[in-house]
XYZ file of N, CA, C and O in Angstrom:
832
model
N -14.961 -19.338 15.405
C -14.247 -18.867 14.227
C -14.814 -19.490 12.963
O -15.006 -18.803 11.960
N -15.067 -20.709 13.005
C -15.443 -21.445 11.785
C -16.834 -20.293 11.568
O -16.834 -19.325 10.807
N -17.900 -20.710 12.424
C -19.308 -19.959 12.527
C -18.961 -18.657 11.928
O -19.375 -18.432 10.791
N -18.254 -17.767 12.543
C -17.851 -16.307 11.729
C -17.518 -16.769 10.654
O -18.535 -16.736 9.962
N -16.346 -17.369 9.833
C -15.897 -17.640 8.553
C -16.887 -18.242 7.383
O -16.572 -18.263 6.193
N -18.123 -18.723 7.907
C -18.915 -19.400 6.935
C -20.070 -18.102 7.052
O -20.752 -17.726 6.098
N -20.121 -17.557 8.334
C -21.362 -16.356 8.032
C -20.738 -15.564 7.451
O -21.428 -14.857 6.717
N -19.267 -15.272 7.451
C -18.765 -14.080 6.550
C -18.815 -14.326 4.995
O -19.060 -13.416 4.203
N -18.570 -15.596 4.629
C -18.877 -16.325 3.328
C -19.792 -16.173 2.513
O -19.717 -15.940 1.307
N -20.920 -16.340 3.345
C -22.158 -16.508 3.284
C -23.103 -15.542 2.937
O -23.933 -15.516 2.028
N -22.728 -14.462 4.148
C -22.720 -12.664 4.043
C -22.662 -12.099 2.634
O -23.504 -11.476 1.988
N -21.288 -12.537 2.307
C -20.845 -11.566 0.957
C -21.542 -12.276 -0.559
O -21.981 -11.864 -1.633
N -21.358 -13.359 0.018
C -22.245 -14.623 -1.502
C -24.251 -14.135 -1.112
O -24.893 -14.202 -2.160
N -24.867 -13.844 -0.251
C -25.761 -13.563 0.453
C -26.185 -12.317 -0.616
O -27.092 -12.264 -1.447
N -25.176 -11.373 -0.251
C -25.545 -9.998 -0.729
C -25.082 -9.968 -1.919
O -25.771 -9.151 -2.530
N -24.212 -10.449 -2.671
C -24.247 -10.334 -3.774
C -25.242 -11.460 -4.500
O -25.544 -10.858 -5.530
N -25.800 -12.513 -4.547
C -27.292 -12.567 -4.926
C -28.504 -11.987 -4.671
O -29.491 -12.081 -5.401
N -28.423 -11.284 -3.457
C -29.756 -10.330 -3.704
C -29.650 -9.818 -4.261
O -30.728 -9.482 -4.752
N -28.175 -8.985 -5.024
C -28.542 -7.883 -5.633
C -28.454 -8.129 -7.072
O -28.615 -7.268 -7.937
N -28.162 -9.480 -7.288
C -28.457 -10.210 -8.797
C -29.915 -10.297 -8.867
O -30.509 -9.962 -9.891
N -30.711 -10.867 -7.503
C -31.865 -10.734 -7.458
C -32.767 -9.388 -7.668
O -33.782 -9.148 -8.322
N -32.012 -8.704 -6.898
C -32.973 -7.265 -6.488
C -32.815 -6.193 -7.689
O -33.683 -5.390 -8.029
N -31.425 -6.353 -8.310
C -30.851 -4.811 -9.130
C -31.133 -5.720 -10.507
O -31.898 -5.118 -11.260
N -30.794 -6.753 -10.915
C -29.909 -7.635 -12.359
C -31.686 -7.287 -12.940
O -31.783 -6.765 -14.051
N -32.927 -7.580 -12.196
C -34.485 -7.144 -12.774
C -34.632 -6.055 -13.434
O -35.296 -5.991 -14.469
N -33.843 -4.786 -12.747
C -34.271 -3.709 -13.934
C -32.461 -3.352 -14.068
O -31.980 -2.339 -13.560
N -31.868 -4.082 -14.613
C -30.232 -4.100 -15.261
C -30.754 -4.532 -16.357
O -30.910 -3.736 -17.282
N -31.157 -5.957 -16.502
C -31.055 -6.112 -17.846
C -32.002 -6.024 -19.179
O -31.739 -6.411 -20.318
N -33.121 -5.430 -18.710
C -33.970 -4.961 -19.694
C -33.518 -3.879 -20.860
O -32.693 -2.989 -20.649
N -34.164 -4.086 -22.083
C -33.256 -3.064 -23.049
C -33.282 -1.608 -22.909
O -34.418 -1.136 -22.931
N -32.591 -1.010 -22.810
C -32.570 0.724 -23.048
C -32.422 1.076 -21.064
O -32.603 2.250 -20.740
N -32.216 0.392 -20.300
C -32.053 0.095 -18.584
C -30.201 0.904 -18.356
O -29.696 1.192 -17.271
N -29.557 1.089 -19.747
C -28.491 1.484 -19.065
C -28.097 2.999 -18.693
O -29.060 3.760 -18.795
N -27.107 3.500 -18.355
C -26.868 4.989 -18.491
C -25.424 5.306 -18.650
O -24.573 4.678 -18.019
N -25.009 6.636 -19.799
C -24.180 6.994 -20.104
C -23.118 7.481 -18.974
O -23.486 8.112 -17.983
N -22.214 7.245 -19.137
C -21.178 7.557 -17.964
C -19.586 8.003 -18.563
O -19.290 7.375 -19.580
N -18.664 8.862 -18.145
C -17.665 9.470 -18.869
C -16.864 8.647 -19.136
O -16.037 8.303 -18.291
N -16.892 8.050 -20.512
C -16.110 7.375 -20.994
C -15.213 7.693 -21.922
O -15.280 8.785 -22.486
N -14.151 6.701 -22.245
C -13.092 7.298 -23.294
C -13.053 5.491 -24.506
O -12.567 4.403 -24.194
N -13.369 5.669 -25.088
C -13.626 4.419 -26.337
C -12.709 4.984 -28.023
O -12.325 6.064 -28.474
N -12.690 3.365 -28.551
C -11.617 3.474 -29.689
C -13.201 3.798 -30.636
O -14.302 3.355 -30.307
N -12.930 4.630 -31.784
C -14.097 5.012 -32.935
C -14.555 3.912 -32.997
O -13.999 2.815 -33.051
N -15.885 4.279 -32.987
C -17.134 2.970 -33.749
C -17.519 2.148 -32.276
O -18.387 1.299 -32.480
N -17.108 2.209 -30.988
C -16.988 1.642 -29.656
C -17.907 2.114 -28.872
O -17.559 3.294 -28.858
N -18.866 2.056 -28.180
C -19.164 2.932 -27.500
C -19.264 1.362 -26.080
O -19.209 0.151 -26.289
N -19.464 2.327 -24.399
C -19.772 1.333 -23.114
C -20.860 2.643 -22.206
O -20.801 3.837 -21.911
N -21.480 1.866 -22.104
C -23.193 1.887 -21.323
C -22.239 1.095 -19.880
O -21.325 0.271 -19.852
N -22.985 1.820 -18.833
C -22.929 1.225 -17.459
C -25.210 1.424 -17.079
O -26.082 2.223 -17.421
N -25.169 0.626 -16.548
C -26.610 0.001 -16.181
C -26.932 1.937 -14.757
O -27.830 2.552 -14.180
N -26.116 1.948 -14.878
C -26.224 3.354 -13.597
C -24.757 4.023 -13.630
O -23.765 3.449 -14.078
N -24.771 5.360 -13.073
C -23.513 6.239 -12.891
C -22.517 6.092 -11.714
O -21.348 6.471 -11.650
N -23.135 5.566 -10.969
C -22.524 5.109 -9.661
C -23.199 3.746 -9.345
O -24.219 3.438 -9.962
N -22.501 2.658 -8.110
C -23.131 2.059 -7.407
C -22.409 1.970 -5.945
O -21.183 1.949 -5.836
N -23.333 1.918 -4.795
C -22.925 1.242 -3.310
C -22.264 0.225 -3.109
O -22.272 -0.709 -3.912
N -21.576 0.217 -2.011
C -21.025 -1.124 -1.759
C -21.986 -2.156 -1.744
O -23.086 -2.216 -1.195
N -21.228 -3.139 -2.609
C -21.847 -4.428 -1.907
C -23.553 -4.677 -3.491
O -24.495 -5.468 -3.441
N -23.172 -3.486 -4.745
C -24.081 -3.766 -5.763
C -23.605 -4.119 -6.988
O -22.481 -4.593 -7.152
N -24.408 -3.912 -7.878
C -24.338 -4.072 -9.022
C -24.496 -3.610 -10.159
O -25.614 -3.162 -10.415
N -23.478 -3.567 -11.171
C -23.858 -2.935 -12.413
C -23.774 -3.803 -13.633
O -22.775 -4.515 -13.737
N -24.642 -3.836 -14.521
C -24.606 -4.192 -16.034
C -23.536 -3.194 -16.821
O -23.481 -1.975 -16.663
N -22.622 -4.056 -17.785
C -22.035 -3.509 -18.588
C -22.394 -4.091 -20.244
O -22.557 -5.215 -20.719
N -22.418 -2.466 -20.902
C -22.713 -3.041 -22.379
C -21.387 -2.566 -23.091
O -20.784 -1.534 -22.794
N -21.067 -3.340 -23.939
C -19.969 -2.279 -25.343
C -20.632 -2.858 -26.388
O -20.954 -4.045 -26.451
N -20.868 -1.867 -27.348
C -21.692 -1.777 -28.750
C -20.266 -1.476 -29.507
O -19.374 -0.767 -29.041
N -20.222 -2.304 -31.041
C -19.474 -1.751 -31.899
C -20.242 -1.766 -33.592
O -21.109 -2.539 -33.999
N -19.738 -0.923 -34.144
C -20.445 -0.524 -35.547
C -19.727 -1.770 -36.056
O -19.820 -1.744 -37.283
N -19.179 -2.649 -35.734
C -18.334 -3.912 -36.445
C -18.630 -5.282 -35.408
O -18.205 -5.316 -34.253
N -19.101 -5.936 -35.778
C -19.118 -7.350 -35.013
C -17.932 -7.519 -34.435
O -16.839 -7.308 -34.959
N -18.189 -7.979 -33.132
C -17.118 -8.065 -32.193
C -16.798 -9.447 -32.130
O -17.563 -10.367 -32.420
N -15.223 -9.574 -31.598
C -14.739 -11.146 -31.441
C -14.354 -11.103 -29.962
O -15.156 -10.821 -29.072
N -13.188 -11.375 -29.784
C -12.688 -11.449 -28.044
C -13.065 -9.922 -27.169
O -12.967 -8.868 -27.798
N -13.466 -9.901 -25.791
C -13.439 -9.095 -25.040
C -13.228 -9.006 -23.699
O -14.038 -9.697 -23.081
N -12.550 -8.495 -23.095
C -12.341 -8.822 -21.719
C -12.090 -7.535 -20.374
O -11.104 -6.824 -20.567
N -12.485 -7.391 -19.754
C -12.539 -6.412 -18.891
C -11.512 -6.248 -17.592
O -10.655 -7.102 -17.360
N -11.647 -5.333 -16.959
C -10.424 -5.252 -15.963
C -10.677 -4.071 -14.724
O -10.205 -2.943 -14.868
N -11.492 -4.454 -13.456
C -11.673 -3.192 -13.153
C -11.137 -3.894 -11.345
O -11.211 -4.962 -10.737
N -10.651 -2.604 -11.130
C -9.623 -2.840 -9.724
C -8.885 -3.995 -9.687
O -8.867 -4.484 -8.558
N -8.418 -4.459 -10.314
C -7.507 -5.681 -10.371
C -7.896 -6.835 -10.925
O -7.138 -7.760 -11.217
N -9.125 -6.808 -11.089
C -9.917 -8.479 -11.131
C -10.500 -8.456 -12.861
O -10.903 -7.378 -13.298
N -10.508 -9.442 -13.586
C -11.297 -9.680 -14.614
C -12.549 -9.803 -14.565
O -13.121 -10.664 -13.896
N -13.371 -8.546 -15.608
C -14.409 -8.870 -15.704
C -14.235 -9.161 -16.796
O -13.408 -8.824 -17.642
N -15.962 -10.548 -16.754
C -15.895 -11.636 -17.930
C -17.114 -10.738 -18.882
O -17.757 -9.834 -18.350
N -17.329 -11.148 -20.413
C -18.384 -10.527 -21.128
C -18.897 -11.980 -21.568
O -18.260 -13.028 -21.671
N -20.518 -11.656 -21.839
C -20.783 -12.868 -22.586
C -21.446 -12.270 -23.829
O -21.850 -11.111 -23.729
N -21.595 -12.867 -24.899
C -21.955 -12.207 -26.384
C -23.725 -12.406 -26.344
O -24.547 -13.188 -25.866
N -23.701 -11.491 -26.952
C -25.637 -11.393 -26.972
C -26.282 -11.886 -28.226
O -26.396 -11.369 -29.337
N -26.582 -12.771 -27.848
C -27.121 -13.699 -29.356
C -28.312 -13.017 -29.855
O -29.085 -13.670 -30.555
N -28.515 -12.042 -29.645
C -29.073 -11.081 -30.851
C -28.555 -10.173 -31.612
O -29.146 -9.705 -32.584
N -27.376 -9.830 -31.236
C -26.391 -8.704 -31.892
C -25.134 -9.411 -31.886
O -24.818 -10.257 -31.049
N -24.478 -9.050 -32.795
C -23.037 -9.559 -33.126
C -21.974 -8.391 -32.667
O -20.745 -8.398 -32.606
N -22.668 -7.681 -32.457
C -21.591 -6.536 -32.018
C -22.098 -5.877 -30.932
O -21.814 -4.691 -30.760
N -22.818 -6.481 -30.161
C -22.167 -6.394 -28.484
C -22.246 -7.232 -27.462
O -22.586 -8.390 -27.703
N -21.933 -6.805 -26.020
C -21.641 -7.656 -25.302
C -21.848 -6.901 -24.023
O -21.797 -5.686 -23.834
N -22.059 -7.744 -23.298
C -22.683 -7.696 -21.864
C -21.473 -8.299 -20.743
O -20.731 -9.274 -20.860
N -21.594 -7.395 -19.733
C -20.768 -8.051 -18.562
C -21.592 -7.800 -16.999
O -22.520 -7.047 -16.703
N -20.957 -8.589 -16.343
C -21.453 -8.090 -15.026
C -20.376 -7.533 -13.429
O -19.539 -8.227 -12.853
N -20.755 -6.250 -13.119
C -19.921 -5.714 -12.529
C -20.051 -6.097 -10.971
O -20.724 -5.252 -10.380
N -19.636 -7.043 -10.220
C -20.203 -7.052 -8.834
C -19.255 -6.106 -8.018
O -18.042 -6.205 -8.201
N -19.875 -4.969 -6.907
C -18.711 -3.930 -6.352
C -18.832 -4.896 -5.049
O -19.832 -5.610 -4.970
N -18.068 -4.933 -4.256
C -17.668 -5.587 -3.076
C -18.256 -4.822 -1.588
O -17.961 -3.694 -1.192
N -18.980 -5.613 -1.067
C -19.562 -4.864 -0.289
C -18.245 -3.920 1.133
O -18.373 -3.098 2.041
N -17.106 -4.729 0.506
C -16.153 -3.637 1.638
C -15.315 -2.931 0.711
O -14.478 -2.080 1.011
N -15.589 -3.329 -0.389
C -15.022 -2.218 -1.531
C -14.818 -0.656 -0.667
O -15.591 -0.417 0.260
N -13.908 0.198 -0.983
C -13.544 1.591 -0.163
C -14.457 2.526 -1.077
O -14.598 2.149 -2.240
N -15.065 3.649 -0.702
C -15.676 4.395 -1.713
C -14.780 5.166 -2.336
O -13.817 5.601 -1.704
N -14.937 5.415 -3.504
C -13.957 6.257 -4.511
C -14.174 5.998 -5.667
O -15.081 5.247 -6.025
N -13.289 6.640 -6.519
C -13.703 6.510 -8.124
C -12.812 5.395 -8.529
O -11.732 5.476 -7.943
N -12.905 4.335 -9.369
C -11.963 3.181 -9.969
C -12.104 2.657 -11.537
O -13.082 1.953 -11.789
N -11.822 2.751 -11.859
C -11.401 2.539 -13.349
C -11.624 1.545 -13.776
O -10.981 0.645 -13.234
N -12.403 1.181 -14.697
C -12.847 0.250 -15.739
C -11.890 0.190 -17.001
O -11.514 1.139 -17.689
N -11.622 -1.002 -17.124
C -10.762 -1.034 -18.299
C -11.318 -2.078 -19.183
O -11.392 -3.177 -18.633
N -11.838 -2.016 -20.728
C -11.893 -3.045 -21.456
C -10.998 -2.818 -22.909
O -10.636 -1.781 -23.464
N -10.797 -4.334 -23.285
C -10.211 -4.601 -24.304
C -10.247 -5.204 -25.294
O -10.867 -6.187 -24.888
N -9.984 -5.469 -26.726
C -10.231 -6.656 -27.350
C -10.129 -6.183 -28.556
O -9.422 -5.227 -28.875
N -11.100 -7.077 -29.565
C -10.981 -6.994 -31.099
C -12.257 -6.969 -31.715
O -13.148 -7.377 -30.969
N -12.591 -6.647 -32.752
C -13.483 -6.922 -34.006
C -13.204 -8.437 -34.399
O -12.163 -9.086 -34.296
N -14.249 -8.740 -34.801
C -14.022 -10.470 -36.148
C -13.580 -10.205 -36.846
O -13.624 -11.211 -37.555
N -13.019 -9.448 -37.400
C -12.009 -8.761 -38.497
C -10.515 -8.525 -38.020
O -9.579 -8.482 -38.818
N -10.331 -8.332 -36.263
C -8.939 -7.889 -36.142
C -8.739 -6.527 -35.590
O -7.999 -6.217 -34.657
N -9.236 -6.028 -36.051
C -9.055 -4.803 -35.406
C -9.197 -4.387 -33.678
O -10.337 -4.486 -33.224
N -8.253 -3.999 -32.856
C -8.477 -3.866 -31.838
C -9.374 -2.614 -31.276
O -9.791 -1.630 -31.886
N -9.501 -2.928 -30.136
C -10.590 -1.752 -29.383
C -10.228 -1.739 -28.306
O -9.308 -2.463 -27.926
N -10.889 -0.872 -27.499
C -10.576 -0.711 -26.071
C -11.263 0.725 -25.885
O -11.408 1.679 -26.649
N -11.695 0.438 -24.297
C -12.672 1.908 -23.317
C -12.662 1.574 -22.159
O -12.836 0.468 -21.646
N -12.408 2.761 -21.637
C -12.237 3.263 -20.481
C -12.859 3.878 -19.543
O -12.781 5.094 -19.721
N -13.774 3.440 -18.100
C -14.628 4.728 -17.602
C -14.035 4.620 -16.231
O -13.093 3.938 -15.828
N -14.871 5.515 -15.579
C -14.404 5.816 -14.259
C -16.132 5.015 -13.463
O -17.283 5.094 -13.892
N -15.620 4.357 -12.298
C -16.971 3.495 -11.712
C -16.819 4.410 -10.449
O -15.802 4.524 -9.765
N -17.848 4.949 -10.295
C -17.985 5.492 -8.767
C -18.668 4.731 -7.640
O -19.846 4.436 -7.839
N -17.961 4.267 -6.171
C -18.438 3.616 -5.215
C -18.629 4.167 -4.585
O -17.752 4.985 -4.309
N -20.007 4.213 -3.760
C -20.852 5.413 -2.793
C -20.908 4.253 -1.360
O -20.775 3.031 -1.431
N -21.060 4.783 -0.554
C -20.996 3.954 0.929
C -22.395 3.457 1.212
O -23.432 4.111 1.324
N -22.194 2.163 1.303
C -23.351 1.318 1.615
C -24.121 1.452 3.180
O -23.576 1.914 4.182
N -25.491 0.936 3.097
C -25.802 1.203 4.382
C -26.364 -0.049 4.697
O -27.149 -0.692 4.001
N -25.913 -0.337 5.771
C -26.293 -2.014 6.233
C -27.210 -1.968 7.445
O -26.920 -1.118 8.287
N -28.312 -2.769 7.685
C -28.768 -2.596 9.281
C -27.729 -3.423 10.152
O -26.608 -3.788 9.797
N -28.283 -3.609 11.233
C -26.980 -4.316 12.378
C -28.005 -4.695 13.180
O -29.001 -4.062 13.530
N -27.472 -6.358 13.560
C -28.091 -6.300 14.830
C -26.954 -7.429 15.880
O -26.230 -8.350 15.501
N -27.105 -7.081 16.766
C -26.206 -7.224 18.292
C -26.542 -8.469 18.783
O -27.743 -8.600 19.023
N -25.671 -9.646 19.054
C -25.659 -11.159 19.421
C -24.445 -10.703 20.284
O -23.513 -9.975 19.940
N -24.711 -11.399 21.687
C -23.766 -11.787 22.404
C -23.390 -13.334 21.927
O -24.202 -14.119 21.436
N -22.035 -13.595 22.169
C -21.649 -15.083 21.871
C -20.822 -15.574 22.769
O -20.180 -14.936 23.602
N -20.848 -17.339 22.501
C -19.782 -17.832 23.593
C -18.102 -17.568 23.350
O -17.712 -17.558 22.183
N -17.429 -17.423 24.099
C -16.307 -17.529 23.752
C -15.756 -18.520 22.836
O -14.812 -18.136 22.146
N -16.221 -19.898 22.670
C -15.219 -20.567 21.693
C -15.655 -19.846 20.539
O -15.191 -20.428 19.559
N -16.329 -18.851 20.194
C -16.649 -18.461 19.090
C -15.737 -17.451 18.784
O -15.625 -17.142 17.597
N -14.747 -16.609 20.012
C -13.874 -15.982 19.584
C -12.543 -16.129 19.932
O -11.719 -15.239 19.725
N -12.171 -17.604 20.648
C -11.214 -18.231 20.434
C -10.798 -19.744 20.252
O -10.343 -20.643 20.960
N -11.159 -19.575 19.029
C -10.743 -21.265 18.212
C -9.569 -21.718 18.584
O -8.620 -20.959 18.784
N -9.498 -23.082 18.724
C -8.533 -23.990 18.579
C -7.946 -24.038 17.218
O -8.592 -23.924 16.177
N -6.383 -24.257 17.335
C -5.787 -24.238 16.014
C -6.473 -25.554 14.815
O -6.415 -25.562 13.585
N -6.887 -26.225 15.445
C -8.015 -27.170 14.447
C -8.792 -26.760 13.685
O -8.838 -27.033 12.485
N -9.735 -25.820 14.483
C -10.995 -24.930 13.707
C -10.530 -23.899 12.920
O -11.125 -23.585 11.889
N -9.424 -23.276 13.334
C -8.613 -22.285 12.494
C -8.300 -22.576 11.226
O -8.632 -21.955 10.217
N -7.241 -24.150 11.369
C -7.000 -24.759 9.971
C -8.200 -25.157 9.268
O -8.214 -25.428 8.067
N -9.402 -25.195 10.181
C -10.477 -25.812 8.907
C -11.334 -24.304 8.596
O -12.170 -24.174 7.702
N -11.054 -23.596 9.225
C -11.770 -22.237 8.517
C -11.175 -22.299 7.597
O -11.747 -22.653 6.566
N -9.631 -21.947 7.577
C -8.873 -21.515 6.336
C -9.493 -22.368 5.496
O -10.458 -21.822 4.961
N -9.325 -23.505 5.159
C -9.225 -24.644 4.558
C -10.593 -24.208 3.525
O -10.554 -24.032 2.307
N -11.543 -24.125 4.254
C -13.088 -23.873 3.961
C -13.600 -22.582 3.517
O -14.744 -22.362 3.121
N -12.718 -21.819 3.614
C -12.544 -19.985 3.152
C -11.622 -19.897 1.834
O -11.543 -18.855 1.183
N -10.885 -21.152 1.472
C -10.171 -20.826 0.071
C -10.964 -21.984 -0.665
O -10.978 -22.000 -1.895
N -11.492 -22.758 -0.075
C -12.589 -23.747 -1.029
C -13.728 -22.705 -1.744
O -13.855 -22.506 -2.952
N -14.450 -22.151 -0.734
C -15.447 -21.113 -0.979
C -14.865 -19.817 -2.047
O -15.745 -19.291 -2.729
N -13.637 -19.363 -2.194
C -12.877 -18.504 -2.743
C -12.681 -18.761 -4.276
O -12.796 -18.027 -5.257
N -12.345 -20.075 -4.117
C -11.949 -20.909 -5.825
C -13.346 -20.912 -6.112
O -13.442 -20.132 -7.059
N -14.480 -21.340 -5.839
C -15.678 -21.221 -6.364
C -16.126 -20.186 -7.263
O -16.249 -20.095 -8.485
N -16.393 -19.199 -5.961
C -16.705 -17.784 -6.444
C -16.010 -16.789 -7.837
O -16.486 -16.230 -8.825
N -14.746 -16.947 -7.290
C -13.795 -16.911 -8.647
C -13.686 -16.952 -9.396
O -12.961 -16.338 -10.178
N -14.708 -18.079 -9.534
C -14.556 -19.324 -11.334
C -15.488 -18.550 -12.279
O -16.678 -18.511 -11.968
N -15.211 -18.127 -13.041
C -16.252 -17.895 -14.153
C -16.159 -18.518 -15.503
O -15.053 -18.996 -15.755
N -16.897 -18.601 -16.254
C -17.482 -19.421 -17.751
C -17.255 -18.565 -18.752
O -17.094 -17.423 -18.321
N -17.178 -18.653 -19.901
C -16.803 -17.176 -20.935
C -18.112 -17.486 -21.500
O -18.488 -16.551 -22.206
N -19.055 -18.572 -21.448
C -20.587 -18.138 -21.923
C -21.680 -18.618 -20.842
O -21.826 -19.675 -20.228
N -22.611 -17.015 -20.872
C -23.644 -17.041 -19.794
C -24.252 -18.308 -20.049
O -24.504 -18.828 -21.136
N -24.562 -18.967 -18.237
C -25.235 -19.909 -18.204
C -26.446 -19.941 -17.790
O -26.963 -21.042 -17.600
N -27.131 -18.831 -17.570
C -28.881 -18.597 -17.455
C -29.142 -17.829 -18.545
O -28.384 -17.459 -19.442
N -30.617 -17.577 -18.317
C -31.398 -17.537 -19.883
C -32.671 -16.679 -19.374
O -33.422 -17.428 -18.750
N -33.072 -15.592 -19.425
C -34.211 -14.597 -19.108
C -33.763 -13.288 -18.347
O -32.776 -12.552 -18.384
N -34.950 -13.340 -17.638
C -34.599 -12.173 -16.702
C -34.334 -13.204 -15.004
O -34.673 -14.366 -14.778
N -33.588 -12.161 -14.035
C -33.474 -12.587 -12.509
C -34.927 -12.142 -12.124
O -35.554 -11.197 -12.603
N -35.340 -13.059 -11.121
C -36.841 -12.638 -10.264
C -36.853 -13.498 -9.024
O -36.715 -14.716 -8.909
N -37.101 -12.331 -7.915
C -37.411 -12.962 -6.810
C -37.656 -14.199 -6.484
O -38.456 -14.762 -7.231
N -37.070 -15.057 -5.275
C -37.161 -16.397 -6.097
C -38.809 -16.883 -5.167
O -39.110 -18.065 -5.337
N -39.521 -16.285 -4.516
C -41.023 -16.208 -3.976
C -42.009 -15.431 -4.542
O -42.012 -14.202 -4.481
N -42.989 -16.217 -5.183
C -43.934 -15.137 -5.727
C -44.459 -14.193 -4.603
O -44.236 -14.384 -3.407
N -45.322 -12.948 -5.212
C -45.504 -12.267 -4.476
C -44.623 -11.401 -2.967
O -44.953 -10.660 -2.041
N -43.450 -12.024 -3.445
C -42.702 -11.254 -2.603
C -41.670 -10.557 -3.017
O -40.739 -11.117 -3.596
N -41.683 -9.218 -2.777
C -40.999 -7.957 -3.374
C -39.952 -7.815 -2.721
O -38.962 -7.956 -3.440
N -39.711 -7.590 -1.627
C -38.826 -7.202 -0.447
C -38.441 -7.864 0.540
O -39.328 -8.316 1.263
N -36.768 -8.186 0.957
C -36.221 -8.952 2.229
C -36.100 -8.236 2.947
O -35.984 -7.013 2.868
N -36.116 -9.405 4.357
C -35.571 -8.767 5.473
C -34.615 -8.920 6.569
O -34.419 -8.456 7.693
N -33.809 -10.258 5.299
C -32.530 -10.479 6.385
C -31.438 -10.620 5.840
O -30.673 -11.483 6.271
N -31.104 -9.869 4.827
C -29.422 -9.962 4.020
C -29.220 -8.346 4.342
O -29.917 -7.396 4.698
N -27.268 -8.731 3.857
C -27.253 -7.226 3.992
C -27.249 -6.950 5.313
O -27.393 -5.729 5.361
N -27.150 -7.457 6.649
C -26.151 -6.746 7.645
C -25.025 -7.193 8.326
O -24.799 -8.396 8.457
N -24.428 -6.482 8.691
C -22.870 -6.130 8.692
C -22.382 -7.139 10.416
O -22.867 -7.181 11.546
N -21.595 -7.575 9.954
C -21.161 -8.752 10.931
C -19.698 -7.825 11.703
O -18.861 -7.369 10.925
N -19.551 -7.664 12.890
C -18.439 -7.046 13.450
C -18.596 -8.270 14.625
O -19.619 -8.801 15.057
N -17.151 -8.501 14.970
C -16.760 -9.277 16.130
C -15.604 -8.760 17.102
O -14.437 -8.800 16.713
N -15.854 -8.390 18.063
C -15.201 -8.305 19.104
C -14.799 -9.350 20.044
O -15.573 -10.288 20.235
N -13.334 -9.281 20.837
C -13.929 -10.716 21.745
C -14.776 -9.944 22.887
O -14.599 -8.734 23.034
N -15.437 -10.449 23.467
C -16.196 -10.157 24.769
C -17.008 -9.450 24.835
O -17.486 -9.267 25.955
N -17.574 -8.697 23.665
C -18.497 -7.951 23.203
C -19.647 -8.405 21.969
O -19.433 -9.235 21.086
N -21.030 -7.545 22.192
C -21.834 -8.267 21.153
C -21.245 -8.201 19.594
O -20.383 -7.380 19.282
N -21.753 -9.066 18.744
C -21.130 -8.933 17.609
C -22.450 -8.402 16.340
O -23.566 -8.581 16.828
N -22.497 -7.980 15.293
C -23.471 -7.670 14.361
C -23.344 -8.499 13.187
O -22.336 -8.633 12.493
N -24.710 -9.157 13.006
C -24.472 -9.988 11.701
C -25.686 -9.474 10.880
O -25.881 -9.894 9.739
């Protein structure tokens, strides 16, 4: 159980840096975004980095205003997304959208909000479309204590699954890297071991 709880951890923190790695390279370059049906207050406009994304990716968010912007804050399926201000423009701002790799596919709603340095409020609205991810799989038989823990290992999964939780969670209201994301091996373009899908059965092989 622990072993599952730290590869499941691991899994989702796993795949969502590759795809900071793999997608955030051509996200954040200038003119990289695309228009998507939005609804914005005059002078507002929001750029999504793509029209859709898969489970388990990523999108760049921009809002541009004809007025220098002050507070902004986002809201999409329940969770806050954070913006950080672009120290070349005073009037916009950047966020980052991570979709959950068990996210359900469907359409979900983006919500942002906030003000001008002047006061004036704003706010826009789009619709984020989630398309079904495709994971490879591959098949491990395992020992049984692996699919029945002692209430010890149980309490220290938990224990070690809301440590890992508060982490992830935490965000900064100003970005703390500086360039572009890049593979972290030169000369190497493409992985070949994130990104598959962990199922556990007892007594059966499992996929990680």
């Amino acid at each position: 159980m622990i072993w599952q709880a730290t590869m499941a951890a691991c899994k989702r923190q796993a795949l969502c840096a590759f795809a900071c790695v793999a997608a955030t390279a051509a996200l954040l370059p200038a003119g990289a975004t695309a228009k998507v049906a939005n609804t914005c207050t005059p002078g507002t406009t929001l750029r999504l980095s793509a029209p859709t994304s898969s489970q388990g990716g990523l999108l760049l968010i921009e809002v541009k205003s004809t007025e220098p912007l002050g507070e902004l804050q986002g809201e999409w399926s329940g969770r806050p997304v954070p913006f950080w201000a672009d120290l070349t423009s005073e009037t916009q701002r950047k966020g980052l959208l991570g979709v959950d790799l068990e996210k359900a596919p469907g359409e979900y709603d983006l919500k942002v909000t906030g003000q001008t340095a002047s006061g004036e409020k704003i706010s826009c609205s789009a619709q984020v479309v989630v398309r079904k991810g495709r994971f490879a799989t591959e098949s491990l038989q395992v020992g049984k204590e692996f699919v029945e823990p002692s209430p010890e290992q149980i309490k220290r999964a938990e224990e070690e699954g809301q440590k890992l939780r508060d982490i992830f969670d935490r965000a900064t209201p100003e970005r703390l890297w500086d360039g572009k994301f890049r593979i972290p091996l030169d000369g190497v373009t493409v992985g070949t071991n994130f990104g598959k899908r962990a199922d556990s059965e007892r007594g059966s092989p499992i996929a990680t």
